[in-house]
Coordinates of C-alpha atoms in Angstrom, one line a residue:
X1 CA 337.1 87.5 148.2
X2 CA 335.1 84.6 149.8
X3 CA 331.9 83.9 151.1
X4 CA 332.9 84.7 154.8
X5 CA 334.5 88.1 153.8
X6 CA 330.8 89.2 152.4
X7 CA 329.2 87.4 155.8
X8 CA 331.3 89.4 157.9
X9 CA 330.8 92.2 156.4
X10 CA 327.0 92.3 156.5
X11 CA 327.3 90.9 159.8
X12 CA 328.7 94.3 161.0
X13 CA 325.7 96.3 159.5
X14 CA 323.3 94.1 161.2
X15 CA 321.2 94.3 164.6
X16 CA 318.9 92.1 166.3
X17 CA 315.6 92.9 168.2
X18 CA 314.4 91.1 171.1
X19 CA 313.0 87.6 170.2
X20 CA 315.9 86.7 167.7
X21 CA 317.5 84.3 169.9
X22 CA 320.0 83.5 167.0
X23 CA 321.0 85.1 163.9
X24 CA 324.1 84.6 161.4
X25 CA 326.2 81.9 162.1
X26 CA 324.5 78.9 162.7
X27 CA 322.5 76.3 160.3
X28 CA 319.4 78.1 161.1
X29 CA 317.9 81.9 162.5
X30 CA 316.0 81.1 165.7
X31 CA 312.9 82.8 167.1
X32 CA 312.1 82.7 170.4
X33 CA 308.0 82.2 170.5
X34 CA 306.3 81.9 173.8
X35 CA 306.5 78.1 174.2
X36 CA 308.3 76.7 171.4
X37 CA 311.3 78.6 169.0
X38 CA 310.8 78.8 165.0
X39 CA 313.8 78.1 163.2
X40 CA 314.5 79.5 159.5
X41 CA 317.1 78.3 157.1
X42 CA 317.6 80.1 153.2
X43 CA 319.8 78.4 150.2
X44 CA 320.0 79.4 147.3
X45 CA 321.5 77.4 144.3
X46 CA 322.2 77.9 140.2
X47 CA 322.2 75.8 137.4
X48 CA 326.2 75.9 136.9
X49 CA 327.7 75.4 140.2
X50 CA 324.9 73.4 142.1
X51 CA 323.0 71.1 139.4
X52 CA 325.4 68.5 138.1
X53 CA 324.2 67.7 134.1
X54 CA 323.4 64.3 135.0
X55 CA 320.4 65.5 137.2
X56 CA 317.0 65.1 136.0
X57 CA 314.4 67.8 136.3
X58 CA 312.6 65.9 139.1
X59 CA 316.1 65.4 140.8
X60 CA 316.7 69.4 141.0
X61 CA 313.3 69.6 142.7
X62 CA 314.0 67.1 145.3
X63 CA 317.6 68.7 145.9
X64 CA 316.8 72.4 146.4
X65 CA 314.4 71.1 148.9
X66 CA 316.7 69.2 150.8
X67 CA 318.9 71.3 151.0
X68 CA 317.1 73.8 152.7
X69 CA 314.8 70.8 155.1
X70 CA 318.9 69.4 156.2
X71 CA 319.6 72.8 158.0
X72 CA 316.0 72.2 159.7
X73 CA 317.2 69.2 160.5
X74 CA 320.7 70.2 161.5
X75 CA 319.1 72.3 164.4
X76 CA 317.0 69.0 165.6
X77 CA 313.8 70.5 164.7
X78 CA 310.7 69.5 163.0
X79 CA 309.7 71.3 159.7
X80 CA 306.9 72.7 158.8
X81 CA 307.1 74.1 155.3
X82 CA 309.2 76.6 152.8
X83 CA 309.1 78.7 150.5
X84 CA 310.9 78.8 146.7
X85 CA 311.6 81.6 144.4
X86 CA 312.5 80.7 140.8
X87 CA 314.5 82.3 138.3
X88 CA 314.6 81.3 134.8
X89 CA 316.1 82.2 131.5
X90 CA 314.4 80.4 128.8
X91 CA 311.8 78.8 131.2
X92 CA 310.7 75.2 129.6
X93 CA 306.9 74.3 130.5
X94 CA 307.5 70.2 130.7
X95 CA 311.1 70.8 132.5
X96 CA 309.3 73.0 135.3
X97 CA 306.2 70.5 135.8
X98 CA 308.8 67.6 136.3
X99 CA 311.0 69.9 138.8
X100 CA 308.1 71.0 140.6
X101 CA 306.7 67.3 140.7
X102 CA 309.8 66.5 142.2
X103 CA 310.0 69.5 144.5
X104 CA 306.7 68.1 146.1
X105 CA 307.7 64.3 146.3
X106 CA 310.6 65.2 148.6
X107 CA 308.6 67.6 150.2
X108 CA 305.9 65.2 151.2
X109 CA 308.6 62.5 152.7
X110 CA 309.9 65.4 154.9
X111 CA 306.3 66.4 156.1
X112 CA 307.6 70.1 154.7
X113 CA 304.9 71.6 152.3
X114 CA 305.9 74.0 149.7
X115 CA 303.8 76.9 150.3
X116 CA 305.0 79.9 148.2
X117 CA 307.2 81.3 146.5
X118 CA 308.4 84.2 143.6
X119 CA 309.4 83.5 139.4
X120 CA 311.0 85.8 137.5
X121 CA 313.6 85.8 134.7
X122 CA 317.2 85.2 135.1
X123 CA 320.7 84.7 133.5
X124 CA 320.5 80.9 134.4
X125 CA 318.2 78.3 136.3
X126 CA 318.2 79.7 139.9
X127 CA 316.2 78.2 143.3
X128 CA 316.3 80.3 146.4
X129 CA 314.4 78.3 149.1
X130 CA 313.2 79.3 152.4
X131 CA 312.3 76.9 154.9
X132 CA 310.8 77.2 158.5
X133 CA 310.6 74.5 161.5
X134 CA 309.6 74.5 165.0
X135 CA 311.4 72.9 168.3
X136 CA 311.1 73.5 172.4
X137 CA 314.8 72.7 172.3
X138 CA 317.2 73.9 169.4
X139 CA 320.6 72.5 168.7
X140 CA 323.4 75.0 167.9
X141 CA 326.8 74.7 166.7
X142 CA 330.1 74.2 169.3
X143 CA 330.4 70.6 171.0
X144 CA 331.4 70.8 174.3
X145 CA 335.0 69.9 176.1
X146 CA 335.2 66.0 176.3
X147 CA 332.5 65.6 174.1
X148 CA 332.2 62.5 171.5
X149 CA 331.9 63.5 167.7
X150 CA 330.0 61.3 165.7
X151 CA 328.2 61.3 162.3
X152 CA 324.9 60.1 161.2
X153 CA 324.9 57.5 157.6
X154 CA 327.8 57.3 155.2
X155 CA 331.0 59.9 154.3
X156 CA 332.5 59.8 150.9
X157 CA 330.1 58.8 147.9
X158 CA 329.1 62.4 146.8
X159 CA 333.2 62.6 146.3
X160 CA 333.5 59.7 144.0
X161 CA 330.7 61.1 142.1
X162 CA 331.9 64.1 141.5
X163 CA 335.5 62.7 140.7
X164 CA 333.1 60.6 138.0
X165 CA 332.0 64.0 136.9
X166 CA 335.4 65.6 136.7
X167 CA 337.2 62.8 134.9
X168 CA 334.8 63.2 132.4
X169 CA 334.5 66.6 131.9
X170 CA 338.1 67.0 131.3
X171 CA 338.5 63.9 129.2
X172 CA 340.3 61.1 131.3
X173 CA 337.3 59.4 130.8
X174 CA 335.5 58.9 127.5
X175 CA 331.4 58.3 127.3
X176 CA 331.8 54.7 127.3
X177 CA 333.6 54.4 130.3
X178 CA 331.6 57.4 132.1
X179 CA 328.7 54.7 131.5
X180 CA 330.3 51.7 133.1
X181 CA 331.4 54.2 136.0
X182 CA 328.0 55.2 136.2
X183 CA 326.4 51.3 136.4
X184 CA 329.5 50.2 138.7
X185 CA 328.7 52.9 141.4
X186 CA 324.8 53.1 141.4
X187 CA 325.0 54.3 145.3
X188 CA 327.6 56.5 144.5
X189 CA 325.6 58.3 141.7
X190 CA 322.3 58.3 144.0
X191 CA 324.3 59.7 147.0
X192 CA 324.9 63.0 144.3
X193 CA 321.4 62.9 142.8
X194 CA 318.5 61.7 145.3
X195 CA 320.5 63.2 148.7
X196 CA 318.3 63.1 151.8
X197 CA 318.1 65.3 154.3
X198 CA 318.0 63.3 158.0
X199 CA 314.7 64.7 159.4
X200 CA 314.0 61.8 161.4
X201 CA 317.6 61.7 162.7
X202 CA 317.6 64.8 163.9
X203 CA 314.5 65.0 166.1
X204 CA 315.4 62.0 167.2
X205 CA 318.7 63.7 168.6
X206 CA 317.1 66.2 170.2
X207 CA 317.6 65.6 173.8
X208 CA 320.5 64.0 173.4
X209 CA 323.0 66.2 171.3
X210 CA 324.9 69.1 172.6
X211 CA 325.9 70.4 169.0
X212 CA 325.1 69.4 166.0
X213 CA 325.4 70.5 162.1
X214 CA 325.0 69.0 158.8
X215 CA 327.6 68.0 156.2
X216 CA 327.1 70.4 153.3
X217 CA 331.0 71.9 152.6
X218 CA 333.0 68.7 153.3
X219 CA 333.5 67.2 156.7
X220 CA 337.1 68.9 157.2
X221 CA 335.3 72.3 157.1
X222 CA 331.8 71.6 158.6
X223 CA 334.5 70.1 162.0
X224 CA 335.2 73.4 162.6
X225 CA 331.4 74.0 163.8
X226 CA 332.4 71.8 167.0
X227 CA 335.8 73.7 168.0
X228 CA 338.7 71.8 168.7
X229 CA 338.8 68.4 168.3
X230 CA 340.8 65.0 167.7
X231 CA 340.0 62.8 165.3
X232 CA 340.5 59.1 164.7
X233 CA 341.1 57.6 161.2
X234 CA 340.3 54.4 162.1
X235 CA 337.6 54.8 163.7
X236 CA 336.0 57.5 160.8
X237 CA 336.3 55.1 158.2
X238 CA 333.9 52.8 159.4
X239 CA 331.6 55.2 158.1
X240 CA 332.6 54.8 154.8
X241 CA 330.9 52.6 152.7
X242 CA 332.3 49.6 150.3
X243 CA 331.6 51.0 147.4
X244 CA 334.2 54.0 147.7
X245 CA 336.9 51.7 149.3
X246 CA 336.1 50.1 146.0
X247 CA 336.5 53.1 143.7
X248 CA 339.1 54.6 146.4
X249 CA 341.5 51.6 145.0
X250 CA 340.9 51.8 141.4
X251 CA 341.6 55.5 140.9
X252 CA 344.5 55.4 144.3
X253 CA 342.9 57.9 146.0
X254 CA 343.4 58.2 149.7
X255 CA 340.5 57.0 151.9
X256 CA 340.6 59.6 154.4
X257 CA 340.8 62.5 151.8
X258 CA 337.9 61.2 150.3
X259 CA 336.1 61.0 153.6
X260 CA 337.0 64.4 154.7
X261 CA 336.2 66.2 151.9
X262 CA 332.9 65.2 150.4
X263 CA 330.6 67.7 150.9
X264 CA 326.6 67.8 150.6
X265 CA 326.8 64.6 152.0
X266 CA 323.8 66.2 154.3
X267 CA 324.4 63.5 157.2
X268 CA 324.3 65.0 160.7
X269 CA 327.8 66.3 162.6
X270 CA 327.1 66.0 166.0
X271 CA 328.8 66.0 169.5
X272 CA 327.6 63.7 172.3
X273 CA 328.0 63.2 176.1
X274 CA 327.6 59.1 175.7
X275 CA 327.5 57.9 172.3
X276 CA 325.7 55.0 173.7
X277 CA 322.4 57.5 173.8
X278 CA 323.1 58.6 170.1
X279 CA 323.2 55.1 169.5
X280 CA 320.0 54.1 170.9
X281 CA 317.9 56.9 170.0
X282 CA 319.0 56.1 166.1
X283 CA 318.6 52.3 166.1
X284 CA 315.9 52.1 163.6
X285 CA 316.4 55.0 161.9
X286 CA 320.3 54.8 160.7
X287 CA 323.7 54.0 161.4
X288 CA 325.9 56.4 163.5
X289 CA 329.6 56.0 163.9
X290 CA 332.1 57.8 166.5
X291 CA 335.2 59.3 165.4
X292 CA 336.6 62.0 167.7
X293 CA 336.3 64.2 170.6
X294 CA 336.2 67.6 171.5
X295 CA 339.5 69.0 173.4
X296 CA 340.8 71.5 174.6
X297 CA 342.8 73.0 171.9
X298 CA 344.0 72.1 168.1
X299 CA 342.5 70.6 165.5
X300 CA 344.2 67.1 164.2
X301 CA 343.5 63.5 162.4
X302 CA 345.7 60.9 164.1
X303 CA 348.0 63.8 165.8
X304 CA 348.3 65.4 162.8
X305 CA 347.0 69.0 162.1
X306 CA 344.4 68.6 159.6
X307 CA 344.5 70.8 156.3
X308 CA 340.5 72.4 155.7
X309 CA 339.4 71.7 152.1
X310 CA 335.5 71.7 151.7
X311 CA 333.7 74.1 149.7
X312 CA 333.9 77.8 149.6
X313 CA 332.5 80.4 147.5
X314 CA 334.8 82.6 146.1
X315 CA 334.5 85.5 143.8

């Protein structure tokens, strides 16, 4: 059983009332309010699977809360504030003041105030966040026939990082050379521990968009939020930065895998009519590279059907 099995399952139990304009299935719920439409995302995330050991205190802060303000920003919207519930088993007084001091840095830089929130005791670490945000115009899922793809940032560092994290976990890798990994990537490692979520980007996008999504389950799997498409290697790995061609070459892993499945990369998936208005609403704010369009049926990299990877809870 998978994630999806459990979605679909609930979603069969569940009805909406007038005023939800959307409910499961896209980054965010929507509300329809007289002049505007609230938006609310929930994620929540556990010490084992979602907080890699080399993340601080401070760092977990900052990451539950951007996880949660990158589906805000996946819908174009601007935040407004969250929520965050907090399960502990042994709770530790100085690990919770730096988590929480990091929890309100990040929120601060997103203009997303943390204003509530539950504690109570658990098996493990635990953050469930709820976040809220407000547009006049928000940006679903499903790009639109003819459509450009494009993708906000970089694709491909939280993949080496984890591959870091792997090698050394199952002893390929000894401390020493986890170390030297660790002060040869330095963007590779940040990309995993100080993600951002593109709040700026998105509302930015707004008017210009016709789908968008962000890049939390790998890019192979978050594609399938914009239908069918064709996509360009070529063109996708201008995206990628130096540093994982780099580590690409010493460990001979293929570019494009790495690029199509690094997930919680939180960069904005988005379909365009004209990439040149993407373009020009983001100058400033961050890079933005085309890759593929939307067509009418199939789903391929260079003519090629493309096999989905990503990330996928499973049980």
């Amino acid at each position: 059983m998978n994630e999806f099995d459990i979605i679909n399952i609930i979603s069969k139990n569940i009805s909406y009332k007038n005023g939800v304009e959307r409910g499961i299935g896209d980054d965010c719920a929507v509300f329809k309010l007289e002049n505007q439409h609230l938006v609310i995302t929930t994620d929540m995330m556990f010490r084992s699977t979602h907080f890699p050991e080399i993340l601080t205190p401070f760092q977990i802060g900052m990451r539950i809360v951007t996880a949660n303000v990158s589906d805000i920003a996946a819908m174009c919207a601007k935040p407004l504030g969250m929520v965050i519930s907090m399960g502990f088993d042994k709770p530790d007084l100085k690990f919770i003041d730096e988590m929480s001091k990091g929890m309100n840095f990040i929120s601060k830089e997103y203009g997303c105030p943390i204003v509530g929130g539950d504690t109570n005791k658990s098996k493990e670490l635990t953050l469930s966040g709820t976040a809220f945000g407000i547009t006049n115009n928000p940006i679903y899922r499903g790009g639109n026939l003819g459509n450009e793809i494009c993708i906000t940032g970089t694709i491909g560092r939280v993949f080496c990082a984890l591959k870091i994290l792997e090698m050394s976990k199952n002893g390929i890798i000894d401390k020493l050379k986890f170390e030297k990994l660790i002060e040869e990537f330095p963007e590779i490692i940040k990309k995993l521990s100080e993600p951002k979520a593109r709040v700026l980007e998105g509302i930015s996008l707004n008017n210009v968009v016709t789908s968008c999504s962000d890049i939390s389950d790998g890019l192979s799997k978050d594609l399938n939020h914009v239908g069918f498409f064709e996509i360009y290697s070529k063109e996708l790995l201008k995206a990628v930065p130096k540093d994982v061609v780099e580590f690409s070459e010493k460990f001979d892993i293929n570019l494009i895998d790495i690029a199509l499945n690094s997930g919680e990369e939180f960069e904005l998936l988005f379909t365009v009519k004209d990439f040149k208005n993407a373009k020009k609403v983001l100058k400033g704010i961050n890079t933005v590279t085309k890759f593929g369009k939307v067509v009418e049926s199939g789903k391929t990299v260079d003519g090629n059907n493309i096999t989905f990877e990503g990330y996928v809870h499973k049980w």
